Amino acid sequence: MVDYFSFKSFLSYFTLQLLSLRLQNRPTLSIRIVLLLLSVITLSLVLSGCIGEKDVDRSAKVYIDHADGRYTIVRNGKPFSVRGAGGYSHFRELREAGGNTLRTWDTTNLTQVLDSAQKHEIAVIVGLPLPNSGDLAFYNDPQITEARYLAFQSLVKRFRHHPAVLMWCLGNELDFPYKWTYGDFYESFNALTDMIHREDPNHPVTTTILNFNPKYIFNIRLRCNIDLISFNIFSTLPLLRKNLDNLAWFWKGPYMLLEWGINGPWQGTEQTAWGAYIEDTSKKKADIYRQRYRQHMPLKDPRFLGACVFFWGNKQETTQTWFSIFDEKGNASEAMGTMQTIWKGKSSQVIYPEIKYMLLNSQGARDNILLNPSGPASAEVLLFKGHDRIRSIKWQLFREDWYRENRVNSTRKMTPLATTESNGENLRLTFPAPKQEGPYRIFATIYDDQGNFASCNTPFYVVSPP
């Protein structure tokens, strides 16, 4: 008797090998390979039950409908388009800005998150964290995977009737490889998916992959049973429409973007000579959010179910301001106003401070600024507008956050080496450079009379003269 799962794995592996061939370089084999490829794909789809669509239970509280060529989330009997953000807080601000969905990555304080969301009429995509498929020590151990299964089963049973739940997101940025050695990963992932469908037929299940990855989509389509695919996509958002069109011959299912926004410090971001990433000002970030949404969000695609901007809150990732739409005290940056304009379709009436750039000893971040230990330094912030509404400016000095764990940026909040606050009359700071050699950043956060803020920072390196 042929092992069904192994046979599907073989078909996935074989088909992907064919996909990787450059047919234009092998003209004598092109026709045969194409025919064989189509045969293998058709057989794979038949065996995996992927031809045709799943039966839709229209009595469910939340389901994905497909009618007249368009996919739609139906929630409590009404069409629901995700206007969302990733985070764990600021529910009132999200609602007032025109958002309707919060996406989480794990179940930390889930009761509080769901209750607060319901209070402010926000739906929640609940994240269920999983190790990546490459963690074979996890997936090859039946006791560990069984414990995770039982934990998730208990959690789903506990929260499946909460009115704020929109859907479940199983894992975040998982890899979906085609090698047979990952069979235990697929077995565990599918067991969890089936369990959620069985225990909670009222809410769909999705997962996220980083960027648009045809191989991962292929394997999800053939080897998994989720209801829709979600993408975390930043700098490659301009390529999404083309990528979707290129793979439409194989996959035409519904999708969401569960993370989108400005470039991360891993995607072609400029660096100093010593490898410190150069961060945009809050003004430039707001412009990027606006431009990417208007020009590249696939709003007219009938398969598109919505998107969640990243990050609705305050978090450390390379810096404490890189992705943070709010500061640590809950004050909002211009990106908040940008999202309100996007979601409500009309310009925000709030006027935020707009930083042009920062200079350190009359140099910019791209000038690879070097300072002598304890040497004099002078920082200055220049604005486009908003001088008359500045209430205060906070200067902070930090060591460069170079800590990585498994090649993942640290999320531990850093402690400033020095902090100075002043009124808004003087946008300059004179300070002595640190005594110890190494990489640092000087931050400036400007607050207006409404509590909104603008931010910028400049990396520099302290080194003794030769």
Coordinates of N, CA and C in Angstrom, one line a residue, residues 49-130:
G49 N -7.2 16.7 -3.1 CA -8.5 17.2 -2.9 C -8.6 18.7 -3.2
C50 N -7.7 19.3 -3.9 CA -7.6 20.7 -4.1 C -8.4 21.2 -5.3
I51 N -8.8 20.3 -6.2 CA -9.6 20.8 -7.3 C -11.0 21.1 -6.9
G52 N -11.5 22.2 -7.2 CA -12.8 22.6 -6.7 C -12.6 23.3 -5.4
E53 N -13.6 23.9 -4.8 CA -13.5 24.6 -3.6 C -14.2 23.8 -2.4
K54 N -13.8 24.2 -1.2 CA -14.4 23.5 -0.1 C -15.9 24.0 0.0
D55 N -16.7 23.1 0.6 CA -18.0 23.5 0.9 C -18.0 24.6 2.0
V56 N -18.8 25.6 1.7 CA -18.8 26.7 2.7 C -20.0 26.6 3.6
D57 N -19.8 26.7 4.9 CA -20.9 26.6 5.8 C -21.3 28.1 6.1
R58 N -22.4 28.5 5.4 CA -22.9 29.8 5.6 C -23.6 30.1 6.8
S59 N -23.7 29.1 7.7 CA -24.3 29.4 9.0 C -23.2 29.7 10.0
A60 N -21.9 29.6 9.6 CA -20.8 30.0 10.5 C -20.8 31.5 10.8
K61 N -20.3 31.8 12.0 CA -20.2 33.2 12.4 C -19.2 34.0 11.5
V62 N -18.2 33.3 11.1 CA -17.2 33.9 10.1 C -16.9 32.9 9.0
Y63 N -17.0 33.2 7.8 CA -16.6 32.3 6.7 C -16.2 33.2 5.5
I64 N -15.5 32.5 4.6 CA -15.0 33.2 3.4 C -15.9 32.7 2.2
D65 N -16.6 33.7 1.7 CA -17.6 33.4 0.6 C -16.9 33.7 -0.7
H66 N -17.3 32.9 -1.7 CA -16.8 33.1 -3.1 C -18.0 33.2 -4.0
A67 N -18.3 34.4 -4.6 CA -19.4 34.5 -5.5 C -19.1 35.6 -6.5
D68 N -19.5 35.3 -7.7 CA -19.3 36.2 -8.9 C -17.8 36.6 -9.0
G69 N -16.9 35.6 -8.8 CA -15.5 35.8 -8.9 C -14.8 36.6 -7.8
R70 N -15.5 36.9 -6.7 CA -14.9 37.7 -5.7 C -15.0 36.9 -4.3
Y71 N -13.9 37.0 -3.6 CA -13.9 36.4 -2.2 C -14.2 37.5 -1.2
T72 N -15.0 37.1 -0.2 CA -15.4 38.1 0.8 C -15.4 37.4 2.2
I73 N -14.9 38.0 3.2 CA -15.1 37.6 4.6 C -16.5 38.0 5.0
V74 N -17.3 37.0 5.4 CA -18.6 37.3 6.0 C -18.6 37.1 7.5
R75 N -18.9 38.1 8.2 CA -18.8 38.1 9.7 C -20.2 38.5 10.2
N76 N -20.8 37.6 11.0 CA -22.1 37.8 11.5 C -23.1 38.2 10.5
G77 N -23.0 37.5 9.3 CA -24.0 37.7 8.2 C -23.7 38.9 7.3
K78 N -22.6 39.7 7.6 CA -22.3 40.9 6.8 C -20.9 40.8 6.2
P79 N -20.7 41.4 5.0 CA -19.4 41.5 4.4 C -18.4 42.2 5.4
F80 N -17.2 41.8 5.4 CA -16.2 42.3 6.4 C -14.9 42.4 5.6
S81 N -14.4 43.7 5.5 CA -13.1 43.9 4.8 C -12.1 44.3 5.9
V82 N -11.0 43.6 6.0 CA -10.0 43.9 7.1 C -9.3 45.2 6.9
R83 N -9.5 46.1 7.8 CA -8.7 47.3 7.9 C -8.0 47.3 9.2
G84 N -6.8 46.7 9.2 CA -6.2 46.2 10.4 C -4.8 46.7 10.7
A85 N -4.4 46.3 11.9 CA -3.0 46.6 12.4 C -2.5 45.5 13.2
G86 N -1.2 45.3 13.3 CA -0.6 44.3 14.1 C -0.2 44.9 15.4
G87 N -0.6 44.3 16.5 CA -0.3 44.8 17.8 C -1.1 44.1 18.9
Y88 N -1.1 44.8 20.1 CA -1.8 44.2 21.3 C -2.5 45.3 22.0
S89 N -2.5 46.5 21.6 CA -3.0 47.6 22.4 C -3.6 48.7 21.5
H90 N -3.9 49.9 22.1 CA -4.4 51.1 21.4 C -5.7 50.8 20.6
F91 N -6.6 50.1 21.2 CA -7.9 49.7 20.6 C -8.7 50.9 20.3
R92 N -8.8 51.9 21.2 CA -9.6 53.1 21.0 C -9.1 53.9 19.8
E93 N -7.8 54.0 19.8 CA -7.2 54.8 18.7 C -7.4 54.1 17.3
L94 N -7.3 52.8 17.4 CA -7.5 52.0 16.1 C -8.9 52.2 15.6
R95 N -9.9 52.2 16.5 CA -11.3 52.4 16.1 C -11.5 53.8 15.6
E96 N -11.0 54.8 16.3 CA -11.2 56.2 15.9 C -10.5 56.5 14.6
A97 N -9.5 55.8 14.3 CA -8.8 56.0 13.0 C -9.5 55.3 11.8
G98 N -10.5 54.5 12.1 CA -11.2 53.8 11.1 C -10.8 52.4 10.9
G99 N -9.9 51.8 11.7 CA -9.5 50.4 11.7 C -10.6 49.6 12.3
N100 N -10.6 48.3 11.9 CA -11.6 47.3 12.5 C -11.0 46.0 12.9
T101 N -9.7 45.8 12.8 CA -9.1 44.5 13.1 C -7.7 44.7 13.7
L102 N -7.4 43.8 14.7 CA -6.1 43.7 15.3 C -5.6 42.3 15.1
R103 N -4.3 42.3 14.6 CA -3.7 41.0 14.5 C -2.6 40.8 15.6
T104 N -2.7 39.6 16.3 CA -1.6 39.3 17.3 C -0.8 38.2 16.8
W105 N 0.4 38.0 17.5 CA 1.3 36.9 17.1 C 1.3 35.8 18.1
D106 N 0.7 36.0 19.2 CA 0.7 34.9 20.2 C -0.5 35.2 21.1
T107 N -0.6 34.4 22.2 CA -1.8 34.5 23.1 C -1.5 35.2 24.4
T108 N -0.5 36.0 24.4 CA -0.2 36.8 25.6 C -1.4 37.7 26.0
N109 N -1.8 37.6 27.3 CA -3.0 38.4 27.8 C -4.2 38.3 26.8
L110 N -4.4 37.1 26.3 CA -5.5 37.0 25.2 C -6.9 37.4 25.7
T111 N -7.2 37.1 27.0 CA -8.5 37.5 27.5 C -8.6 39.0 27.5
Q112 N -7.6 39.7 28.0 CA -7.6 41.1 28.0 C -7.7 41.7 26.6
V113 N -6.9 41.2 25.7 CA -6.9 41.6 24.3 C -8.3 41.5 23.7
L114 N -8.9 40.3 23.8 CA -10.2 40.1 23.2 C -11.3 41.0 23.9
D115 N -11.3 41.1 25.2 CA -12.3 41.9 25.8 C -12.2 43.4 25.5
S116 N -10.9 43.9 25.4 CA -10.7 45.3 25.0 C -11.1 45.5 23.6
A117 N -10.8 44.5 22.7 CA -11.2 44.6 21.3 C -12.7 44.7 21.2
Q118 N -13.4 43.8 21.9 CA -14.9 43.8 21.8 C -15.5 45.1 22.3
K119 N -14.9 45.6 23.3 CA -15.4 46.9 23.8 C -15.3 48.0 22.8
H120 N -14.3 47.9 21.9 CA -14.1 49.0 20.9 C -14.5 48.5 19.5
E121 N -15.2 47.4 19.4 CA -15.7 46.9 18.2 C -14.6 46.6 17.2
I122 N -13.6 45.9 17.7 CA -12.4 45.5 16.9 C -12.4 44.0 16.9
A123 N -12.2 43.5 15.7 CA -12.1 42.0 15.5 C -10.6 41.6 15.7
V124 N -10.4 40.4 16.1 CA -9.0 40.0 16.4 C -8.6 38.7 15.6
I125 N -7.5 38.8 14.9 CA -6.9 37.6 14.3 C -5.9 37.1 15.3
V126 N -6.2 35.9 15.9 CA -5.5 35.4 17.0 C -4.3 34.6 16.5
G127 N -3.1 35.0 16.9 CA -1.9 34.3 16.5 C -1.6 33.1 17.4
L128 N -1.3 31.9 16.8 CA -1.0 30.7 17.6 C 0.5 30.4 17.2
P129 N 1.5 30.7 18.0 CA 2.9 30.6 17.6 C 3.4 29.2 17.5
L130 N 4.2 29.0 16.4 CA 4.8 27.7 16.2 C 6.3 27.8 15.9

